[in-house]
Short mmCIF file of C-alpha atoms in Angstrom, two decimals:
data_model
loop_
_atom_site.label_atom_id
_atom_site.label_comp_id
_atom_site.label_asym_id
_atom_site.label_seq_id
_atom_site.Cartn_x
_atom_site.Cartn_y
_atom_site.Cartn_z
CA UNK A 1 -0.75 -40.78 -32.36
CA UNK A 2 -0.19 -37.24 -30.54
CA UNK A 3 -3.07 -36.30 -28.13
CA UNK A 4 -5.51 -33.47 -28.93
CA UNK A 5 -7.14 -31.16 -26.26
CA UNK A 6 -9.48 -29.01 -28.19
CA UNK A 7 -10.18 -28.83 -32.23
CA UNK A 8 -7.23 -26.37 -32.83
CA UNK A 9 -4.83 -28.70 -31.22
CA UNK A 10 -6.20 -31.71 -33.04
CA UNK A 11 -5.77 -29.45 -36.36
CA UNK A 12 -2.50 -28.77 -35.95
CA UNK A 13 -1.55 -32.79 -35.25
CA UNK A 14 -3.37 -33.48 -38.37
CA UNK A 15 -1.22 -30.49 -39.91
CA UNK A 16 1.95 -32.10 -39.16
CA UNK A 17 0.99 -35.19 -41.45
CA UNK A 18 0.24 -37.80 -38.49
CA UNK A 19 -2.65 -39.99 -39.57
CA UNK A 20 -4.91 -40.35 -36.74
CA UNK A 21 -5.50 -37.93 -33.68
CA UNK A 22 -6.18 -39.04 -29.73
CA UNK A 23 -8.67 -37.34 -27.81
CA UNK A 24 -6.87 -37.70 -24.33
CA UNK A 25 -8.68 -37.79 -21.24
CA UNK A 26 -6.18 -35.80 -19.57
CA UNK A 27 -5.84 -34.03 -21.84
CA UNK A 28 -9.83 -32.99 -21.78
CA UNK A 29 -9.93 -32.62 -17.96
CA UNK A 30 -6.48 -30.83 -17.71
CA UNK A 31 -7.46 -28.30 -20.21
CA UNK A 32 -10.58 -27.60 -18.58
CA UNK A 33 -8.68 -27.17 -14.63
CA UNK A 34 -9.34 -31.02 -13.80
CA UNK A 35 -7.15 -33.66 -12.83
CA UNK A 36 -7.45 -36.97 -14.75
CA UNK A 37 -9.47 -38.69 -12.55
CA UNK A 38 -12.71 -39.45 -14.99
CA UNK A 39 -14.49 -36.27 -13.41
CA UNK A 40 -15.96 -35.37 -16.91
CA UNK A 41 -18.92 -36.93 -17.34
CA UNK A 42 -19.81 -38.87 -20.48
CA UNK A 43 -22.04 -36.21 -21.65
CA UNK A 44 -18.97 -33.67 -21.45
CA UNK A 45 -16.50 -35.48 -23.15
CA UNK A 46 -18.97 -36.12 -26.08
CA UNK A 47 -19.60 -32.78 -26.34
CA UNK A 48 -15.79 -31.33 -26.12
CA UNK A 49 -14.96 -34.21 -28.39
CA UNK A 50 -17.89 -33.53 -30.91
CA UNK A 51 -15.45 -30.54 -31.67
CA UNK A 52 -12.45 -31.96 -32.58
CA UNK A 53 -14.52 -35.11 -34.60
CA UNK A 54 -15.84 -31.70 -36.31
CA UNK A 55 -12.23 -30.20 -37.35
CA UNK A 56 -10.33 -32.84 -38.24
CA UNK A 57 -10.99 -35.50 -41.60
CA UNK A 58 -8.38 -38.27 -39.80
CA UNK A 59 -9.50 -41.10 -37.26
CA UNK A 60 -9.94 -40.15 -34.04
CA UNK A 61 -9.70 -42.45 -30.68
CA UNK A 62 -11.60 -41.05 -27.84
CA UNK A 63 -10.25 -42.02 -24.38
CA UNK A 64 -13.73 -43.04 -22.14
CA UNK A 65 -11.60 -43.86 -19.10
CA UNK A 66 -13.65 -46.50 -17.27
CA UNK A 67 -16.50 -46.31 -19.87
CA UNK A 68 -18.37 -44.24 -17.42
CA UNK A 69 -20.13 -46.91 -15.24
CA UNK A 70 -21.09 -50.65 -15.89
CA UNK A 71 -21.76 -52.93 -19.26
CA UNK A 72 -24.82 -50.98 -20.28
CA UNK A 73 -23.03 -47.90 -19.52
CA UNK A 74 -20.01 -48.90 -21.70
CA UNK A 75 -22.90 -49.60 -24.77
CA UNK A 76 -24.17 -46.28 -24.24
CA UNK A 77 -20.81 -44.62 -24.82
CA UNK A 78 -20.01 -46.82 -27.98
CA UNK A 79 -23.18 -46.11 -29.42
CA UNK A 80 -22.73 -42.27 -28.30
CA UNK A 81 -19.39 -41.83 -29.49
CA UNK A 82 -19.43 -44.25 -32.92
CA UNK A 83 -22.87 -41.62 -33.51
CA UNK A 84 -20.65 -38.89 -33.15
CA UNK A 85 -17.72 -39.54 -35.84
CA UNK A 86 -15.10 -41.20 -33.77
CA UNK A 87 -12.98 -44.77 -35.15
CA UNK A 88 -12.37 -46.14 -31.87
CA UNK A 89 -13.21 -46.01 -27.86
CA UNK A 90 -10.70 -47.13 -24.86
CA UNK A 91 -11.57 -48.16 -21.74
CA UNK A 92 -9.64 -49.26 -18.82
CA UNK A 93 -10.09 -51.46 -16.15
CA UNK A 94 -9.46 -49.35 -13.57
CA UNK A 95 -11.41 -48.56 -10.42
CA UNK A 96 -13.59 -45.46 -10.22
CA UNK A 97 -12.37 -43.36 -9.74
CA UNK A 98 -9.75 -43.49 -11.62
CA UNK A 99 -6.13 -42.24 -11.20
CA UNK A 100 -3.73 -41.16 -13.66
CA UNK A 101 -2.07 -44.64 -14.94
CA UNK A 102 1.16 -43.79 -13.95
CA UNK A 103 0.88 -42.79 -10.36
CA UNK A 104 0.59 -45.18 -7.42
CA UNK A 105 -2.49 -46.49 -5.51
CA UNK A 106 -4.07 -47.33 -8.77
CA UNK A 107 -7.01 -50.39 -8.23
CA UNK A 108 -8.79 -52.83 -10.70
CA UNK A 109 -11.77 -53.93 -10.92
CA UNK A 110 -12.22 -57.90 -11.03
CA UNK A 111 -11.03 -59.08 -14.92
CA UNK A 112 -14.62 -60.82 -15.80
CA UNK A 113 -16.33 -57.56 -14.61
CA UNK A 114 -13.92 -55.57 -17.06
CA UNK A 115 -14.29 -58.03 -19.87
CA UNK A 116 -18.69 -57.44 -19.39
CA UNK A 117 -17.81 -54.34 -20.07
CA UNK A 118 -15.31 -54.80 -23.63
CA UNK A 119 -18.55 -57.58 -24.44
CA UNK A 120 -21.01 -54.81 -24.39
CA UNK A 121 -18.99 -52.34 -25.65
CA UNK A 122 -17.93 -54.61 -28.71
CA UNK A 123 -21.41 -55.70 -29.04
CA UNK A 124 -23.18 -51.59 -28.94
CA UNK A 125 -21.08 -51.18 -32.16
CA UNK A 126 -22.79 -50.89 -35.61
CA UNK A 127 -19.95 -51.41 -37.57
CA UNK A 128 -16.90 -53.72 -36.71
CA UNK A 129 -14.83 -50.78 -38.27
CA UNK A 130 -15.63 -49.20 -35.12
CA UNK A 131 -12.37 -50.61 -32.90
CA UNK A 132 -12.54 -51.40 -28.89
CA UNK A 133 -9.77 -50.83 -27.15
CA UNK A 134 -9.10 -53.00 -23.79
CA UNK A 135 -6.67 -50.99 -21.35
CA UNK A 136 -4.96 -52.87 -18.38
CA UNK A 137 -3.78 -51.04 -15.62
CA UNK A 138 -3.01 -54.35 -13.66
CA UNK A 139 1.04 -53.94 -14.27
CA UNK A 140 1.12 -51.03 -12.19
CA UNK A 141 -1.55 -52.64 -9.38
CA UNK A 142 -0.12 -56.12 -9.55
CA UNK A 143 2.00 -57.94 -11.80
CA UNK A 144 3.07 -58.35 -15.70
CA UNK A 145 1.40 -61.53 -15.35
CA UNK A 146 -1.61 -60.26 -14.65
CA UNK A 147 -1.62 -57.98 -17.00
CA UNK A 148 -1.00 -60.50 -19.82
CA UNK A 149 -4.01 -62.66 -18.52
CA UNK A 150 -6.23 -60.07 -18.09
CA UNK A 151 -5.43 -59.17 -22.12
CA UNK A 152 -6.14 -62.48 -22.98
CA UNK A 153 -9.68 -62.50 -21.32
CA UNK A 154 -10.33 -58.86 -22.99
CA UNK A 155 -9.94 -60.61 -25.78
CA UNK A 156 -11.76 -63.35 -26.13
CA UNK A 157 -14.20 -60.53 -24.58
CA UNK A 158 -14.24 -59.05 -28.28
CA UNK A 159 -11.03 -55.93 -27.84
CA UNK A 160 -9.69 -55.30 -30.89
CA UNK A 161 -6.55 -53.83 -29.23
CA UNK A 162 -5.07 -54.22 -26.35
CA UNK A 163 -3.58 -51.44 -24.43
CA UNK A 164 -1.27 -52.39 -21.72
CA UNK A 165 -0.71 -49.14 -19.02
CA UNK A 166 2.60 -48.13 -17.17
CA UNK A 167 4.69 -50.94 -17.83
CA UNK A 168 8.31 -50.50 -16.41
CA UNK A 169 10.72 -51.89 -19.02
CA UNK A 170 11.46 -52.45 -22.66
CA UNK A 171 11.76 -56.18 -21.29
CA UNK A 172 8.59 -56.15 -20.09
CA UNK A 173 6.78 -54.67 -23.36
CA UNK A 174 8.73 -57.37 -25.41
CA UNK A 175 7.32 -59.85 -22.88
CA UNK A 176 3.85 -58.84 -22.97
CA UNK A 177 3.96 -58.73 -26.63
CA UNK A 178 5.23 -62.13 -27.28
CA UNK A 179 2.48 -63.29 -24.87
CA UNK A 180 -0.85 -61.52 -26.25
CA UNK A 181 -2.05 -61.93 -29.71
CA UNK A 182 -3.60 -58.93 -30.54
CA UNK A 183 -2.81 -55.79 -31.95
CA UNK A 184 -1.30 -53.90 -28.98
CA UNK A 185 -0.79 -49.85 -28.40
CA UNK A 186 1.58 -48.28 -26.51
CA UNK A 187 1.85 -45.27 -24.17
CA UNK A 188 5.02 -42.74 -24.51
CA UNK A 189 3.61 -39.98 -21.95
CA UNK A 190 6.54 -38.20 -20.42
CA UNK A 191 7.37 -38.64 -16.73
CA UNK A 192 5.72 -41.64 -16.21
CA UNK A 193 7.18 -45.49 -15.43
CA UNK A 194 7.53 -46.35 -19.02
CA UNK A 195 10.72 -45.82 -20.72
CA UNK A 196 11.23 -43.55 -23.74
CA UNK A 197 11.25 -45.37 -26.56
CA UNK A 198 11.24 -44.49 -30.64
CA UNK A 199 8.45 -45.12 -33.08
CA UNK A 200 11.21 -48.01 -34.55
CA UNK A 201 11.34 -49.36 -31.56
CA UNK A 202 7.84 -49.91 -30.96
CA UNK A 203 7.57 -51.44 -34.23
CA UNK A 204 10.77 -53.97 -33.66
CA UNK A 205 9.02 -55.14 -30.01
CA UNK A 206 5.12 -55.67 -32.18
CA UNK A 207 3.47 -52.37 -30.93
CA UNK A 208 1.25 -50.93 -34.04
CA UNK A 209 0.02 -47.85 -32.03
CA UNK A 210 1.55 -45.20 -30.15
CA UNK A 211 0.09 -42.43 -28.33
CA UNK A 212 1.62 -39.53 -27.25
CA UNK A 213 -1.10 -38.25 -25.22
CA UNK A 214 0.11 -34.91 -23.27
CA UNK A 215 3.00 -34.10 -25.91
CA UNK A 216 1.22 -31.22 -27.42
CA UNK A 217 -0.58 -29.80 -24.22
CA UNK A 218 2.64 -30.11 -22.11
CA UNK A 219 4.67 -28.13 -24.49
CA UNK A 220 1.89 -25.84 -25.12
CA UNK A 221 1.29 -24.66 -21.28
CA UNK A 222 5.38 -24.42 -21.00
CA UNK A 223 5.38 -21.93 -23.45
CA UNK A 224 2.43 -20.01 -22.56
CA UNK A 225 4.13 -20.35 -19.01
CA UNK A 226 6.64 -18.56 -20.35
CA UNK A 227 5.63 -16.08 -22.46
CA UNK A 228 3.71 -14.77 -19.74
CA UNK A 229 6.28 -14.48 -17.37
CA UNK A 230 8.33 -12.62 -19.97
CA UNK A 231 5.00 -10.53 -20.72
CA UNK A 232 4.99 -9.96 -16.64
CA UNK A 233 8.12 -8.89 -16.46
CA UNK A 234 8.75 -6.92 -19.19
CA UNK A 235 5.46 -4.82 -19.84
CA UNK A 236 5.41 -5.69 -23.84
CA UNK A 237 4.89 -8.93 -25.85
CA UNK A 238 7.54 -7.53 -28.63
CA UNK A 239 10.17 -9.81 -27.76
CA UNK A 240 7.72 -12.96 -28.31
CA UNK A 241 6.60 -12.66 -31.85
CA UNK A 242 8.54 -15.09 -33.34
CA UNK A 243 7.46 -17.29 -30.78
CA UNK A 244 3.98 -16.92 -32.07
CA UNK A 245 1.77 -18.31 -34.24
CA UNK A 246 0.86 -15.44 -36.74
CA UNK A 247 -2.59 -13.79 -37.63
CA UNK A 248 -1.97 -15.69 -41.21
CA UNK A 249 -0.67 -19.04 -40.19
CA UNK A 250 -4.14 -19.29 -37.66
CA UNK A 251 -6.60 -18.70 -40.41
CA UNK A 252 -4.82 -21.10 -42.81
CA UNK A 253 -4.93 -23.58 -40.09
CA UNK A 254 -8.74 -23.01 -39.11
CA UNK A 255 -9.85 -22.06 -42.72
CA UNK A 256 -11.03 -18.84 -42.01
CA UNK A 257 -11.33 -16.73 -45.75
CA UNK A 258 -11.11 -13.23 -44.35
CA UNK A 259 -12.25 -12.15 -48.05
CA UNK A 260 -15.30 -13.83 -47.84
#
């Protein structure tokens, strides 16, 4: 499940045949000169998201970071964001602010104050089709263990999946899965602590979701990096036009009928 940043991006994942789309939270704030550190308010990301739930006819998963306050808070956003088009919310049980889930000095908040929050998320909901998604960040601020009780108390909390952050090992994925009984996602961002793994692999270890949450914006801003270096230096764009997306192949991708 790649991550989308805006509605184009999230068109072209749904282009390429995947069957769902992520609405990344870094990906949101990065795109918009932010780091990911839940500085968007819930009221932005609704509205930046409303776009992409617009563009797209596949399920979308919006990432609400720490659900943007308390339990009531959490209910708002379910209610907000189910009202809006979206399949599924995830929240994490991470301090605010938040920090990226693979960089260090990340803190948790206390696991029965997380699993309020998955119980009033799960309960907002008007349609159990509507999935709540319980992420742990306690592997990379304490231990596997902790992780794998905190997923169990998420669960009994009402999380339909359970998201375990930054863990450091395919051991410790295998471990976590034979531990928690829940459908479980995964999280293959690059240069982070978790190793790179294929979709089979995944699948072998008990891992039904995937994201891939930066893929698309961290090749996109490469190559925008460097085309414009190239258009620096050499005073003309000529030599990047088969690097480009045409006139043609935009339209087709945002439905655009120039003859109408």
């Amino acid at each position: 499940m790649p991550g989308a940043f805006n509605a184009a991006s999230a068109m072209l994942i749904e282009k390429a045949g995947f069957e769902a789309v992520y609405i990344s939270g870094a990906g949101l704030s990065n795109s918009n000169g932010l780091p990911d550190a839940g500085l968007l308010s819930r009221e932005e990301v609704l509205r930046l998201s409303s776009y992409i739930l617009k563009a797209v006819s596949v399920p979308a998963v919006i990432d609400a970071d720490t659900g943007f306050g308390g339990p009531q808070d959490a209910a708002l956003t379910v209610k907000a964001f189910e009202e809006a088009g979206a399949s599924a919310i995830q929240i994490e049980d991470q301090e605010f602010p938040k920090r990226c889930g693979h960089l260090p000095g990340k803190s948790v908040i206390p696991a029965a104050e997380f699993a309020e929050k998955v119980r009033a998320a799960a309960s907002a909901r008007s349609s159990k089709d509507f999935q709540i998604i319980a992420r742990t960040d306690a592997r990379g601020a304490g231990t596997l263990d902790e992780a794998i009780q905190r997923a169990t108390l998420y669960i009994e909390a009402g999380a339909d999946i359970i998201f375990p952050e930054a863990l450091e090992t395919r051991e410790e994925f295998i471990e976590f899965a034979r531990a928690v009984k829940a459908p479980l996602m995964a999280n293959m961002t690059e240069f982070g602590k978790s190793p790179y793994l294929t979709m089979d692999d995944w699948s072998e270890m008990g891992y039904s979701f995937v994201l891939f949450p930066m893929t698309a914006f961290r090749t996109g801003m490469k190559a925008m990096e460097e085309a414009l270096s190239e258009l620096k230096e050499k005073g003309t764009q000529k030599g990047l036009l088969n690097r480009m997306q045409t006139r043609e192949e935009l339209y087709r991708l945002i439905k655009y009928d120039i003859n109408k």
